């Protein structure tokens, strides 16, 4: 299955990297379904991904973070692909890393249907993480993704990446975040989900949190395009995930393609504390 997507991911990575390098950064007139003003670059990257995924006959439907509705490609296909063509695109004009995220679902939308996930990171190097039964790191070399190594999380890391506006955090969330700093954890947060989680994965562990906040009780990050793909990767890499409740995140019923959820991803040690604190305060 990875092979079906590898070539397509290569083409997407090369074309988006080129678009990032040269494209004028003006704002378009459009708003996407999450209410953000869409950058020209977002629209261009969305078009690139749509064009490349359309070449795969086994894809049934695609849904983009940039489009309100899902799009049927082949009624006999079995894969449902949800993608965020350029996550963190507001970071491009300050030249920080950004990424493309893909959730690969079979037979329908929702966490239970997820069978693989993948992201591409555009940084000093272009890399890809592909997760199915293992989490594999690839490096783009001469327009081809070369396998580098398998990624496994350690039991405990030393990175703390807390998302959202502190002013709107719940008091127990702040206590949890502070407790890690008090233990020597270092703050690593660029505001791009892909590089922030890539760092935790590659350095072996830590905690990324985007909690329920006073202004966004359902979190900010989109389930199909962002939360489930990373949840899947962290599980396969030997880490833990949570949406802040006692429910199994990968069993939540599907609601809307643009639905959001609070999310926590990390290595086992940090996630154990997170779950205990959230359970106590539920
Ligand atoms: P962005 O600011 O570009 O919208 O996709 C949402 C996202 O980026 C993630 O990449 C990132 O983790 C998160 O938002 C950052 O949000 P906060 O600034 O609220 O922490």
PDB file of C-alpha atoms and ligand atoms in Angstrom:
ATOM      1  CA  UNK A   1       0.000   0.000   0.000  1.00  0.00           C
ATOM      2  CA  UNK A   2       2.866   2.356   0.814  1.00  0.00           C
ATOM      3  CA  UNK A   3       4.124   1.809  -2.749  1.00  0.00           C
ATOM      4  CA  UNK A   4       0.886   3.109  -4.270  1.00  0.00           C
ATOM      5  CA  UNK A   5       1.427   6.412  -2.501  1.00  0.00           C
ATOM      6  CA  UNK A   6       5.220   6.762  -2.512  1.00  0.00           C
ATOM      7  CA  UNK A   7       5.560   8.010  -6.079  1.00  0.00           C
ATOM      8  CA  UNK A   8       2.637  10.410  -5.629  1.00  0.00           C
ATOM      9  CA  UNK A   9       4.119  11.778  -2.409  1.00  0.00           C
ATOM     10  CA  UNK A  10       7.402  12.372  -4.220  1.00  0.00           C
ATOM     11  CA  UNK A  11       5.691  14.391  -6.942  1.00  0.00           C
ATOM     12  CA  UNK A  12       3.694  16.356  -4.367  1.00  0.00           C
ATOM     13  CA  UNK A  13       6.822  17.083  -2.302  1.00  0.00           C
ATOM     14  CA  UNK A  14       8.827  18.298  -5.297  1.00  0.00           C
ATOM     15  CA  UNK A  15       6.016  20.477  -6.652  1.00  0.00           C
ATOM     16  CA  UNK A  16       5.097  22.008  -3.289  1.00  0.00           C
ATOM     17  CA  UNK A  17       8.739  22.671  -2.413  1.00  0.00           C
ATOM     18  CA  UNK A  18       9.055  24.511  -5.769  1.00  0.00           C
ATOM     19  CA  UNK A  19       5.865  26.479  -5.073  1.00  0.00           C
ATOM     20  CA  UNK A  20       7.162  27.501  -1.620  1.00  0.00           C
ATOM     21  CA  UNK A  21      10.465  28.630  -3.135  1.00  0.00           C
ATOM     22  CA  UNK A  22       9.061  30.939  -5.777  1.00  0.00           C
ATOM     23  CA  UNK A  23       5.476  31.794  -5.111  1.00  0.00           C
ATOM     24  CA  UNK A  24       4.378  35.343  -4.309  1.00  0.00           C
ATOM     25  CA  UNK A  25       2.826  35.391  -0.837  1.00  0.00           C
ATOM     26  CA  UNK A  26      -0.175  37.663  -1.487  1.00  0.00           C
ATOM     27  CA  UNK A  27      -3.489  36.932   0.210  1.00  0.00           C
ATOM     28  CA  UNK A  28      -6.380  35.713  -1.911  1.00  0.00           C
ATOM     29  CA  UNK A  29      -9.965  36.887  -1.442  1.00  0.00           C
ATOM     30  CA  UNK A  30     -11.195  33.492  -0.257  1.00  0.00           C
ATOM     31  CA  UNK A  31     -11.906  32.128   3.183  1.00  0.00           C
ATOM     32  CA  UNK A  32     -11.641  28.389   3.774  1.00  0.00           C
ATOM     33  CA  UNK A  33     -14.191  26.334   5.712  1.00  0.00           C
ATOM     34  CA  UNK A  34     -12.359  26.968   8.994  1.00  0.00           C
ATOM     35  CA  UNK A  35     -12.663  30.750   8.429  1.00  0.00           C
ATOM     36  CA  UNK A  36      -8.948  31.427   7.748  1.00  0.00           C
ATOM     37  CA  UNK A  37      -8.019  33.720   4.914  1.00  0.00           C
ATOM     38  CA  UNK A  38      -6.523  31.439   2.319  1.00  0.00           C
ATOM     39  CA  UNK A  39      -3.121  32.324   1.001  1.00  0.00           C
ATOM     40  CA  UNK A  40      -2.473  32.042  -2.722  1.00  0.00           C
ATOM     41  CA  UNK A  41       0.115  29.429  -1.822  1.00  0.00           C
ATOM     42  CA  UNK A  42      -2.465  27.325   0.057  1.00  0.00           C
ATOM     43  CA  UNK A  43      -4.681  27.321  -3.009  1.00  0.00           C
ATOM     44  CA  UNK A  44      -1.823  26.381  -5.269  1.00  0.00           C
ATOM     45  CA  UNK A  45      -0.720  23.540  -2.970  1.00  0.00           C
ATOM     46  CA  UNK A  46      -4.299  22.304  -2.707  1.00  0.00           C
ATOM     47  CA  UNK A  47      -4.467  22.139  -6.487  1.00  0.00           C
ATOM     48  CA  UNK A  48      -1.142  20.252  -6.676  1.00  0.00           C
ATOM     49  CA  UNK A  49      -2.294  17.602  -4.186  1.00  0.00           C
ATOM     50  CA  UNK A  50      -5.680  17.215  -5.850  1.00  0.00           C
ATOM     51  CA  UNK A  51      -4.052  16.792  -9.255  1.00  0.00           C
ATOM     52  CA  UNK A  52      -1.543  14.189  -8.022  1.00  0.00           C
ATOM     53  CA  UNK A  53      -4.063  12.172  -5.953  1.00  0.00           C
ATOM     54  CA  UNK A  54      -6.451  12.132  -8.921  1.00  0.00           C
ATOM     55  CA  UNK A  55      -3.951   9.901 -10.747  1.00  0.00           C
ATOM     56  CA  UNK A  56      -4.488   7.025  -8.279  1.00  0.00           C
ATOM     57  CA  UNK A  57      -7.450   4.850  -9.406  1.00  0.00           C
ATOM     58  CA  UNK A  58      -7.875   3.168  -6.005  1.00  0.00           C
ATOM     59  CA  UNK A  59      -8.826   6.454  -4.332  1.00  0.00           C
ATOM     60  CA  UNK A  60     -12.553   6.773  -3.818  1.00  0.00           C
ATOM     61  CA  UNK A  61     -12.853  10.272  -2.311  1.00  0.00           C
ATOM     62  CA  UNK A  62     -10.572  13.107  -1.253  1.00  0.00           C
ATOM     63  CA  UNK A  63     -11.233  15.854   1.285  1.00  0.00           C
ATOM     64  CA  UNK A  64      -9.021  18.894   1.650  1.00  0.00           C
ATOM     65  CA  UNK A  65      -8.673  21.173   4.631  1.00  0.00           C
ATOM     66  CA  UNK A  66      -8.962  23.964   2.053  1.00  0.00           C
ATOM     67  CA  UNK A  67     -12.279  22.802   0.556  1.00  0.00           C
ATOM     68  CA  UNK A  68     -15.683  22.743   2.169  1.00  0.00           C
ATOM     69  CA  UNK A  69     -16.840  19.477   0.595  1.00  0.00           C
ATOM     70  CA  UNK A  70     -15.247  16.125  -0.105  1.00  0.00           C
ATOM     71  CA  UNK A  71     -14.728  15.208  -3.763  1.00  0.00           C
ATOM     72  CA  UNK A  72     -15.534  11.823  -5.272  1.00  0.00           C
ATOM     73  CA  UNK A  73     -12.773  10.575  -7.591  1.00  0.00           C
ATOM     74  CA  UNK A  74     -13.544   6.909  -8.402  1.00  0.00           C
ATOM     75  CA  UNK A  75     -16.677   5.180  -7.210  1.00  0.00           C
ATOM     76  CA  UNK A  76     -14.905   1.793  -7.301  1.00  0.00           C
ATOM     77  CA  UNK A  77     -11.925   3.021  -5.275  1.00  0.00           C
ATOM     78  CA  UNK A  78     -11.469   2.051  -1.626  1.00  0.00           C
ATOM     79  CA  UNK A  79      -9.260   4.769  -0.137  1.00  0.00           C
ATOM     80  CA  UNK A  80     -10.541   8.024   1.369  1.00  0.00           C
ATOM     81  CA  UNK A  81      -7.762  10.590   1.662  1.00  0.00           C
ATOM     82  CA  UNK A  82      -8.029  13.649   3.907  1.00  0.00           C
ATOM     83  CA  UNK A  83      -5.218  16.146   3.447  1.00  0.00           C
ATOM     84  CA  UNK A  84      -3.974  19.493   4.629  1.00  0.00           C
ATOM     85  CA  UNK A  85      -1.891  20.630   1.637  1.00  0.00           C
ATOM     86  CA  UNK A  86       0.188  23.208   3.531  1.00  0.00           C
ATOM     87  CA  UNK A  87      -0.198  23.118   7.288  1.00  0.00           C
ATOM     88  CA  UNK A  88       1.228  26.157   9.087  1.00  0.00           C
ATOM     89  CA  UNK A  89       1.329  28.172   5.862  1.00  0.00           C
ATOM     90  CA  UNK A  90       1.439  31.455   7.821  1.00  0.00           C
ATOM     91  CA  UNK A  91       4.983  30.420   8.808  1.00  0.00           C
ATOM     92  CA  UNK A  92       6.230  30.487   5.213  1.00  0.00           C
ATOM     93  CA  UNK A  93       6.739  34.260   5.192  1.00  0.00           C
ATOM     94  CA  UNK A  94       8.988  33.995   8.263  1.00  0.00           C
ATOM     95  CA  UNK A  95      10.778  31.030   6.668  1.00  0.00           C
ATOM     96  CA  UNK A  96       9.966  28.412   9.299  1.00  0.00           C
ATOM     97  CA  UNK A  97       9.220  24.786   8.424  1.00  0.00           C
ATOM     98  CA  UNK A  98       5.788  23.766   7.168  1.00  0.00           C
ATOM     99  CA  UNK A  99       4.229  20.489   6.068  1.00  0.00           C
ATOM    100  CA  UNK A 100       1.611  18.544   4.119  1.00  0.00           C
ATOM    101  CA  UNK A 101      -0.457  16.008   6.097  1.00  0.00           C
ATOM    102  CA  UNK A 102      -2.384  13.003   4.735  1.00  0.00           C
ATOM    103  CA  UNK A 103      -4.828  10.724   6.536  1.00  0.00           C
ATOM    104  CA  UNK A 104      -5.408   7.493   4.611  1.00  0.00           C
ATOM    105  CA  UNK A 105      -8.784   5.910   5.380  1.00  0.00           C
ATOM    106  CA  UNK A 106     -10.328   2.783   3.863  1.00  0.00           C
ATOM    107  CA  UNK A 107     -14.050   2.437   3.181  1.00  0.00           C
ATOM    108  CA  UNK A 108     -15.136   5.754   4.760  1.00  0.00           C
ATOM    109  CA  UNK A 109     -14.155   8.645   7.014  1.00  0.00           C
ATOM    110  CA  UNK A 110     -13.416   8.459  10.720  1.00  0.00           C
ATOM    111  CA  UNK A 111     -10.649   7.236  12.988  1.00  0.00           C
ATOM    112  CA  UNK A 112     -11.784   3.580  12.823  1.00  0.00           C
ATOM    113  CA  UNK A 113     -11.228   3.643   9.068  1.00  0.00           C
ATOM    114  CA  UNK A 114      -7.683   4.937   9.256  1.00  0.00           C
ATOM    115  CA  UNK A 115      -5.160   2.469   7.864  1.00  0.00           C
ATOM    116  CA  UNK A 116      -2.108   4.657   7.331  1.00  0.00           C
ATOM    117  CA  UNK A 117      -0.959   8.222   7.535  1.00  0.00           C
ATOM    118  CA  UNK A 118       1.797  10.325   6.205  1.00  0.00           C
ATOM    119  CA  UNK A 119       3.288  13.804   6.270  1.00  0.00           C
ATOM    120  CA  UNK A 120       5.900  15.700   4.325  1.00  0.00           C
ATOM    121  CA  UNK A 121       8.009  18.339   6.069  1.00  0.00           C
ATOM    122  CA  UNK A 122       9.560  21.211   4.124  1.00  0.00           C
ATOM    123  CA  UNK A 123      12.501  22.403   6.219  1.00  0.00           C
ATOM    124  CA  UNK A 124      16.222  22.715   5.509  1.00  0.00           C
ATOM    125  CA  UNK A 125      15.625  19.238   4.066  1.00  0.00           C
ATOM    126  CA  UNK A 126      12.445  17.712   2.658  1.00  0.00           C
ATOM    127  CA  UNK A 127      11.496  14.591   4.591  1.00  0.00           C
ATOM    128  CA  UNK A 128       8.512  12.297   4.756  1.00  0.00           C
ATOM    129  CA  UNK A 129       7.122  10.165   7.559  1.00  0.00           C
ATOM    130  CA  UNK A 130       4.946   7.262   6.438  1.00  0.00           C
ATOM    131  CA  UNK A 131       3.163   5.140   9.049  1.00  0.00           C
ATOM    132  CA  UNK A 132       1.389   1.861   8.478  1.00  0.00           C
ATOM    133  CA  UNK A 133       2.608  -1.018  10.634  1.00  0.00           C
ATOM    134  CA  UNK A 134       5.870   0.889  11.257  1.00  0.00           C
ATOM    135  CA  UNK A 135       6.785   4.555  11.223  1.00  0.00           C
ATOM    136  CA  UNK A 136       9.364   5.180   8.528  1.00  0.00           C
ATOM    137  CA  UNK A 137      11.433   8.274   7.789  1.00  0.00           C
ATOM    138  CA  UNK A 138      12.352   9.137   4.184  1.00  0.00           C
ATOM    139  CA  UNK A 139      14.615  11.888   2.825  1.00  0.00           C
ATOM    140  CA  UNK A 140      14.047  13.549  -0.552  1.00  0.00           C
ATOM    141  CA  UNK A 141      17.204  13.110  -2.640  1.00  0.00           C
ATOM    142  CA  UNK A 142      17.195  14.044  -6.334  1.00  0.00           C
ATOM    143  CA  UNK A 143      13.381  14.076  -6.344  1.00  0.00           C
ATOM    144  CA  UNK A 144      13.131  10.559  -4.843  1.00  0.00           C
ATOM    145  CA  UNK A 145      12.230   9.600  -1.288  1.00  0.00           C
ATOM    146  CA  UNK A 146      15.015   7.402   0.124  1.00  0.00           C
ATOM    147  CA  UNK A 147      14.324   5.338   3.236  1.00  0.00           C
ATOM    148  CA  UNK A 148      16.407   6.574   6.175  1.00  0.00           C
ATOM    149  CA  UNK A 149      15.268   4.680   9.274  1.00  0.00           C
ATOM    150  CA  UNK A 150      12.414   3.472  11.387  1.00  0.00           C
ATOM    151  CA  UNK A 151      11.182   5.835  14.116  1.00  0.00           C
ATOM    152  CA  UNK A 152      10.428   4.579  17.647  1.00  0.00           C
ATOM    153  CA  UNK A 153       9.686   6.769  20.622  1.00  0.00           C
ATOM    154  CA  UNK A 154      11.512   6.289  23.925  1.00  0.00           C
ATOM    155  CA  UNK A 155       9.571   5.935  27.187  1.00  0.00           C
ATOM    156  CA  UNK A 156      10.289   9.547  28.117  1.00  0.00           C
ATOM    157  CA  UNK A 157      11.541  12.654  26.354  1.00  0.00           C
ATOM    158  CA  UNK A 158      12.439  16.202  27.394  1.00  0.00           C
ATOM    159  CA  UNK A 159      10.430  18.434  25.032  1.00  0.00           C
ATOM    160  CA  UNK A 160       7.262  20.307  25.982  1.00  0.00           C
ATOM    161  CA  UNK A 161       5.232  21.769  23.083  1.00  0.00           C
ATOM    162  CA  UNK A 162       2.073  23.428  24.471  1.00  0.00           C
ATOM    163  CA  UNK A 163      -0.338  24.889  21.893  1.00  0.00           C
ATOM    164  CA  UNK A 164      -3.064  27.522  22.219  1.00  0.00           C
ATOM    165  CA  UNK A 165      -3.182  30.841  24.043  1.00  0.00           C
ATOM    166  CA  UNK A 166      -2.104  30.491  27.695  1.00  0.00           C
ATOM    167  CA  UNK A 167      -4.687  33.063  28.754  1.00  0.00           C
ATOM    168  CA  UNK A 168      -7.393  30.613  27.657  1.00  0.00           C
ATOM    169  CA  UNK A 169      -5.923  27.441  29.171  1.00  0.00           C
ATOM    170  CA  UNK A 170      -7.784  25.686  31.964  1.00  0.00           C
ATOM    171  CA  UNK A 171      -5.961  25.978  35.326  1.00  0.00           C
ATOM    172  CA  UNK A 172      -5.139  22.254  35.511  1.00  0.00           C
ATOM    173  CA  UNK A 173      -3.713  22.330  32.002  1.00  0.00           C
ATOM    174  CA  UNK A 174      -1.352  25.100  33.040  1.00  0.00           C
ATOM    175  CA  UNK A 175      -0.361  23.104  36.126  1.00  0.00           C
ATOM    176  CA  UNK A 176       0.418  20.106  33.962  1.00  0.00           C
ATOM    177  CA  UNK A 177       2.503  22.126  31.489  1.00  0.00           C
ATOM    178  CA  UNK A 178       4.380  23.829  34.344  1.00  0.00           C
ATOM    179  CA  UNK A 179       5.038  20.504  36.066  1.00  0.00           C
ATOM    180  CA  UNK A 180       7.056  19.352  33.058  1.00  0.00           C
ATOM    181  CA  UNK A 181       9.053  22.590  32.949  1.00  0.00           C
ATOM    182  CA  UNK A 182       9.723  22.192  36.674  1.00  0.00           C
ATOM    183  CA  UNK A 183      11.176  18.785  35.835  1.00  0.00           C
ATOM    184  CA  UNK A 184      13.622  20.174  33.274  1.00  0.00           C
ATOM    185  CA  UNK A 185      11.605  19.885  30.066  1.00  0.00           C
ATOM    186  CA  UNK A 186      12.459  22.415  27.386  1.00  0.00           C
ATOM    187  CA  UNK A 187       9.964  24.539  25.457  1.00  0.00           C
ATOM    188  CA  UNK A 188       9.961  23.747  21.742  1.00  0.00           C
ATOM    189  CA  UNK A 189       7.021  25.298  19.885  1.00  0.00           C
ATOM    190  CA  UNK A 190       7.183  26.907  16.442  1.00  0.00           C
ATOM    191  CA  UNK A 191       3.411  27.036  15.870  1.00  0.00           C
ATOM    192  CA  UNK A 192       3.593  24.560  13.007  1.00  0.00           C
ATOM    193  CA  UNK A 193       2.061  21.217  13.905  1.00  0.00           C
ATOM    194  CA  UNK A 194       4.247  19.278  11.479  1.00  0.00           C
ATOM    195  CA  UNK A 195       7.666  20.564  12.615  1.00  0.00           C
ATOM    196  CA  UNK A 196       6.625  20.608  16.286  1.00  0.00           C
ATOM    197  CA  UNK A 197       5.566  16.958  16.226  1.00  0.00           C
ATOM    198  CA  UNK A 198       8.402  15.932  13.897  1.00  0.00           C
ATOM    199  CA  UNK A 199      10.849  17.254  16.481  1.00  0.00           C
ATOM    200  CA  UNK A 200       9.294  15.163  19.250  1.00  0.00           C
ATOM    201  CA  UNK A 201       9.304  12.056  17.049  1.00  0.00           C
ATOM    202  CA  UNK A 202      12.896  12.475  15.886  1.00  0.00           C
ATOM    203  CA  UNK A 203      14.274  13.415  19.320  1.00  0.00           C
ATOM    204  CA  UNK A 204      12.600  10.342  20.803  1.00  0.00           C
ATOM    205  CA  UNK A 205       9.817  11.808  22.958  1.00  0.00           C
ATOM    206  CA  UNK A 206       8.108  14.625  24.814  1.00  0.00           C
ATOM    207  CA  UNK A 207       4.612  16.077  24.850  1.00  0.00           C
ATOM    208  CA  UNK A 208       2.596  18.072  22.309  1.00  0.00           C
ATOM    209  CA  UNK A 209      -0.696  19.434  23.584  1.00  0.00           C
ATOM    210  CA  UNK A 210      -3.478  21.399  21.980  1.00  0.00           C
ATOM    211  CA  UNK A 211      -5.988  21.456  24.841  1.00  0.00           C
ATOM    212  CA  UNK A 212      -9.631  22.441  25.077  1.00  0.00           C
ATOM    213  CA  UNK A 213      -9.493  26.184  25.824  1.00  0.00           C
ATOM    214  CA  UNK A 214     -12.003  28.777  27.023  1.00  0.00           C
ATOM    215  CA  UNK A 215     -12.297  30.174  23.499  1.00  0.00           C
ATOM    216  CA  UNK A 216     -12.108  26.792  21.717  1.00  0.00           C
ATOM    217  CA  UNK A 217     -13.611  24.009  23.899  1.00  0.00           C
ATOM    218  CA  UNK A 218     -13.380  21.617  20.932  1.00  0.00           C
ATOM    219  CA  UNK A 219      -9.752  22.509  20.255  1.00  0.00           C
ATOM    220  CA  UNK A 220      -8.390  24.006  17.072  1.00  0.00           C
ATOM    221  CA  UNK A 221      -6.884  21.129  15.155  1.00  0.00           C
ATOM    222  CA  UNK A 222      -8.984  19.256  12.605  1.00  0.00           C
ATOM    223  CA  UNK A 223      -9.605  15.590  13.279  1.00  0.00           C
ATOM    224  CA  UNK A 224      -9.428  14.091   9.793  1.00  0.00           C
ATOM    225  CA  UNK A 225      -6.610  16.244   8.452  1.00  0.00           C
ATOM    226  CA  UNK A 226      -4.374  16.772  11.480  1.00  0.00           C
ATOM    227  CA  UNK A 227      -5.359  14.998  14.686  1.00  0.00           C
ATOM    228  CA  UNK A 228      -5.967  11.404  13.501  1.00  0.00           C
ATOM    229  CA  UNK A 229      -2.973  11.284  11.146  1.00  0.00           C
ATOM    230  CA  UNK A 230      -0.613  12.248  13.999  1.00  0.00           C
ATOM    231  CA  UNK A 231      -2.487  10.085  16.516  1.00  0.00           C
ATOM    232  CA  UNK A 232      -1.938   7.104  14.222  1.00  0.00           C
ATOM    233  CA  UNK A 233       1.776   7.899  13.811  1.00  0.00           C
ATOM    234  CA  UNK A 234       2.349   8.289  17.560  1.00  0.00           C
ATOM    235  CA  UNK A 235       0.545   5.020  18.360  1.00  0.00           C
ATOM    236  CA  UNK A 236       2.542   3.057  15.788  1.00  0.00           C
ATOM    237  CA  UNK A 237       5.794   4.683  17.011  1.00  0.00           C
ATOM    238  CA  UNK A 238       5.102   3.378  20.539  1.00  0.00           C
ATOM    239  CA  UNK A 239       3.699   6.592  22.035  1.00  0.00           C
ATOM    240  CA  UNK A 240       0.324   7.507  23.476  1.00  0.00           C
ATOM    241  CA  UNK A 241      -2.504   9.817  22.399  1.00  0.00           C
ATOM    242  CA  UNK A 242      -5.579  11.388  23.962  1.00  0.00           C
ATOM    243  CA  UNK A 243      -8.328  13.913  23.303  1.00  0.00           C
ATOM    244  CA  UNK A 244      -8.412  14.801  27.004  1.00  0.00           C
ATOM    245  CA  UNK A 245     -11.332  12.472  27.817  1.00  0.00           C
ATOM    246  CA  UNK A 246     -11.356   8.810  28.819  1.00  0.00           C
ATOM    247  CA  UNK A 247     -12.585   7.789  25.402  1.00  0.00           C
ATOM    248  CA  UNK A 248     -10.455   5.896  22.930  1.00  0.00           C
ATOM    249  CA  UNK A 249      -9.650   8.554  20.381  1.00  0.00           C
ATOM    250  CA  UNK A 250      -9.348   6.105  17.508  1.00  0.00           C
ATOM    251  CA  UNK A 251     -12.890   4.918  18.154  1.00  0.00           C
ATOM    252  CA  UNK A 252     -14.698   8.236  18.183  1.00  0.00           C
ATOM    253  CA  UNK A 253     -17.699   8.384  15.855  1.00  0.00           C
ATOM    254  CA  UNK A 254     -17.279  10.476  12.732  1.00  0.00           C
ATOM    255  CA  UNK A 255     -19.186  13.777  12.606  1.00  0.00           C
ATOM    256  CA  UNK A 256     -18.108  16.433  10.136  1.00  0.00           C
ATOM    257  CA  UNK A 257     -15.122  16.376   7.786  1.00  0.00           C
ATOM    258  CA  UNK A 258     -13.947  19.680   9.268  1.00  0.00           C
ATOM    259  CA  UNK A 259     -14.633  18.722  12.915  1.00  0.00           C
ATOM    260  CA  UNK A 260     -11.951  19.604  15.480  1.00  0.00           C
ATOM    261  CA  UNK A 261     -10.779  17.990  18.706  1.00  0.00           C
ATOM    262  CA  UNK A 262      -8.406  18.762  21.561  1.00  0.00           C
ATOM    263  CA  UNK A 263      -5.355  16.537  21.233  1.00  0.00           C
ATOM    264  CA  UNK A 264      -2.327  15.310  23.142  1.00  0.00           C
ATOM    265  CA  UNK A 265       0.490  13.231  21.659  1.00  0.00           C
ATOM    266  CA  UNK A 266       3.620  12.058  23.379  1.00  0.00           C
ATOM    267  CA  UNK A 267       5.800   9.365  24.782  1.00  0.00           C
ATOM    268  CA  UNK A 268       4.438   7.097  27.508  1.00  0.00           C
ATOM    269  CA  UNK A 269       5.833   8.866  30.582  1.00  0.00           C
ATOM    270  CA  UNK A 270       4.398  12.298  29.729  1.00  0.00           C
ATOM    271  CA  UNK A 271       1.075  10.928  28.502  1.00  0.00           C
ATOM    272  CA  UNK A 272       0.557   8.955  31.719  1.00  0.00           C
ATOM    273  CA  UNK A 273       0.719  12.195  33.738  1.00  0.00           C
ATOM    274  CA  UNK A 274      -1.451  14.045  31.224  1.00  0.00           C
ATOM    275  CA  UNK A 275      -4.143  11.359  31.429  1.00  0.00           C
ATOM    276  CA  UNK A 276      -4.049  11.248  35.250  1.00  0.00           C
ATOM    277  CA  UNK A 277      -4.414  15.041  35.536  1.00  0.00           C
ATOM    278  CA  UNK A 278      -7.226  15.245  32.992  1.00  0.00           C
ATOM    279  CA  UNK A 279      -9.054  12.290  34.562  1.00  0.00           C
ATOM    280  CA  UNK A 280      -8.859  13.876  38.018  1.00  0.00           C
ATOM    281  CA  UNK A 281     -10.285  17.165  36.721  1.00  0.00           C
ATOM    282  CA  UNK A 282     -12.936  15.791  34.370  1.00  0.00           C
TER     283      UNK A 282
HETATM  284  P1  LIG B   1      -1.889  27.532  11.735  1.00  0.00           P
HETATM  285  O1  LIG B   1      -1.515  28.554  12.771  1.00  0.00           O
HETATM  286  O2  LIG B   1      -1.150  27.688  10.463  1.00  0.00           O
HETATM  287  O3  LIG B   1      -3.373  27.436  11.544  1.00  0.00           O
HETATM  288  O4  LIG B   1      -3.267  23.970  11.471  1.00  0.00           O
HETATM  289  C1  LIG B   1      -3.344  24.721  12.556  1.00  0.00           C
HETATM  290  C2  LIG B   1      -2.005  25.228  13.107  1.00  0.00           C
HETATM  291  O5  LIG B   1      -1.369  26.126  12.314  1.00  0.00           O
HETATM  292  C3  LIG B   1      -1.039  24.048  13.436  1.00  0.00           C
HETATM  293  O6  LIG B   1      -0.114  23.795  12.431  1.00  0.00           O
HETATM  294  C4  LIG B   1      -0.389  24.494  14.722  1.00  0.00           C
HETATM  295  O7  LIG B   1       0.036  23.435  15.540  1.00  0.00           O
HETATM  296  C5  LIG B   1      -1.472  25.301  15.381  1.00  0.00           C
HETATM  297  O8  LIG B   1      -2.300  25.809  14.345  1.00  0.00           O
HETATM  298  C6  LIG B   1      -0.919  26.452  16.185  1.00  0.00           C
HETATM  299  O9  LIG B   1      -1.934  27.085  16.866  1.00  0.00           O
HETATM  300  P2  LIG B   1      -1.671  28.123  18.051  1.00  0.00           P
HETATM  301  O10 LIG B   1      -0.954  29.291  17.432  1.00  0.00           O
HETATM  302  O11 LIG B   1      -3.020  28.477  18.554  1.00  0.00           O
HETATM  303  O12 LIG B   1      -0.831  27.445  19.109  1.00  0.00           O
END
